[in-house]
Amino acid sequence: MSNPSIFTQLFTFSKAVIDHIGVGCETASTEERERRVSICSECPELNIEAFKCNKCGCFLKYKTAFKANSCPLSKWGKEK
């Protein structure tokens, strides 16, 4: 599996940060983070060494923690 282009990675990370700021920098609950990490850990798009999504290029340490983020494969969504 190859990573998305650097442009795609910058775009998706920028969007994640903008969405995060848009909800007042709220983080997902501990339970939701754990659920997201569990889902990502089973995904074939996971780069285990970097704990990074091969689909969007985001580092999952941050992507799973930001309340307003969602999986690019629709495996988990924004926490309400």
Coordinates of C-alpha atoms in Angstrom, one line a residue, residues 1-79:
M1 CA 0.0 0.0 0.0
S2 CA 1.3 3.4 -0.9
N3 CA 0.7 6.6 1.0
P4 CA -1.3 9.5 -0.5
S5 CA 0.6 12.2 -2.1
I6 CA 2.1 14.9 0.1
F7 CA -0.5 17.3 -1.3
T8 CA -3.3 15.0 -0.2
Q9 CA -1.8 14.5 3.2
L10 CA -1.4 18.3 3.7
F11 CA -5.0 18.9 2.5
T12 CA -6.6 16.2 4.7
F13 CA -4.5 17.2 7.8
S14 CA -5.4 20.9 7.2
K15 CA -9.1 20.0 7.0
A16 CA -8.9 18.0 10.2
V17 CA -7.3 20.9 12.0
I18 CA -9.8 23.4 10.7
D19 CA -12.7 21.1 11.7
H20 CA -11.1 20.7 15.1
I21 CA -10.8 24.4 15.6
G22 CA -14.4 24.8 14.3
V23 CA -15.7 22.9 17.3
G24 CA -13.6 24.8 19.8
C25 CA -10.8 22.3 19.8
E26 CA -12.9 19.7 21.5
T27 CA -11.5 16.2 21.8
A28 CA -13.4 13.0 21.6
S29 CA -14.3 11.2 24.8
T30 CA -11.9 8.5 26.0
E31 CA -14.4 5.8 25.1
E32 CA -14.8 7.2 21.6
R33 CA -11.0 7.5 21.1
E34 CA -10.6 3.9 22.2
R35 CA -13.4 2.8 19.8
R36 CA -11.9 4.6 16.9
V37 CA -8.4 3.2 17.6
S38 CA -9.8 -0.3 17.8
I39 CA -11.5 0.1 14.4
C40 CA -8.4 1.6 12.8
S41 CA -6.2 -1.2 14.3
E42 CA -8.2 -3.7 12.3
C43 CA -8.2 -1.7 9.1
P44 CA -6.1 -2.9 6.1
E45 CA -5.3 0.8 5.4
L46 CA -3.3 1.1 8.7
N47 CA 0.4 1.8 8.5
I48 CA 1.2 0.0 11.7
E49 CA 4.8 1.4 12.1
A50 CA 3.7 5.0 11.8
F51 CA 0.1 4.5 13.2
K52 CA -1.0 6.4 10.1
C53 CA -3.9 6.0 7.7
N54 CA -2.8 5.0 4.2
K55 CA -6.0 6.3 2.8
C56 CA -5.9 9.9 4.0
G57 CA -2.3 10.1 5.3
C58 CA -3.3 11.4 8.8
F59 CA -1.5 10.3 11.9
L60 CA -4.2 8.4 13.9
K61 CA -3.0 9.7 17.3
Y62 CA -4.5 13.0 16.3
K63 CA -7.2 12.0 13.9
T64 CA -8.9 9.7 16.4
A65 CA -8.6 12.3 19.2
F66 CA -10.2 15.2 17.4
K67 CA -14.0 15.2 18.1
A68 CA -15.0 16.6 14.7
N69 CA -13.0 14.1 12.6
S70 CA -14.2 11.1 10.8
C71 CA -12.7 8.1 9.0
P72 CA -12.2 8.6 5.2
L73 CA -13.6 5.1 4.7
S74 CA -16.7 5.9 6.8
K75 CA -15.8 3.3 9.5
W76 CA -16.4 5.9 12.3
G77 CA -17.8 9.3 12.3
K78 CA -17.8 12.6 14.1
E79 CA -18.7 12.4 17.8

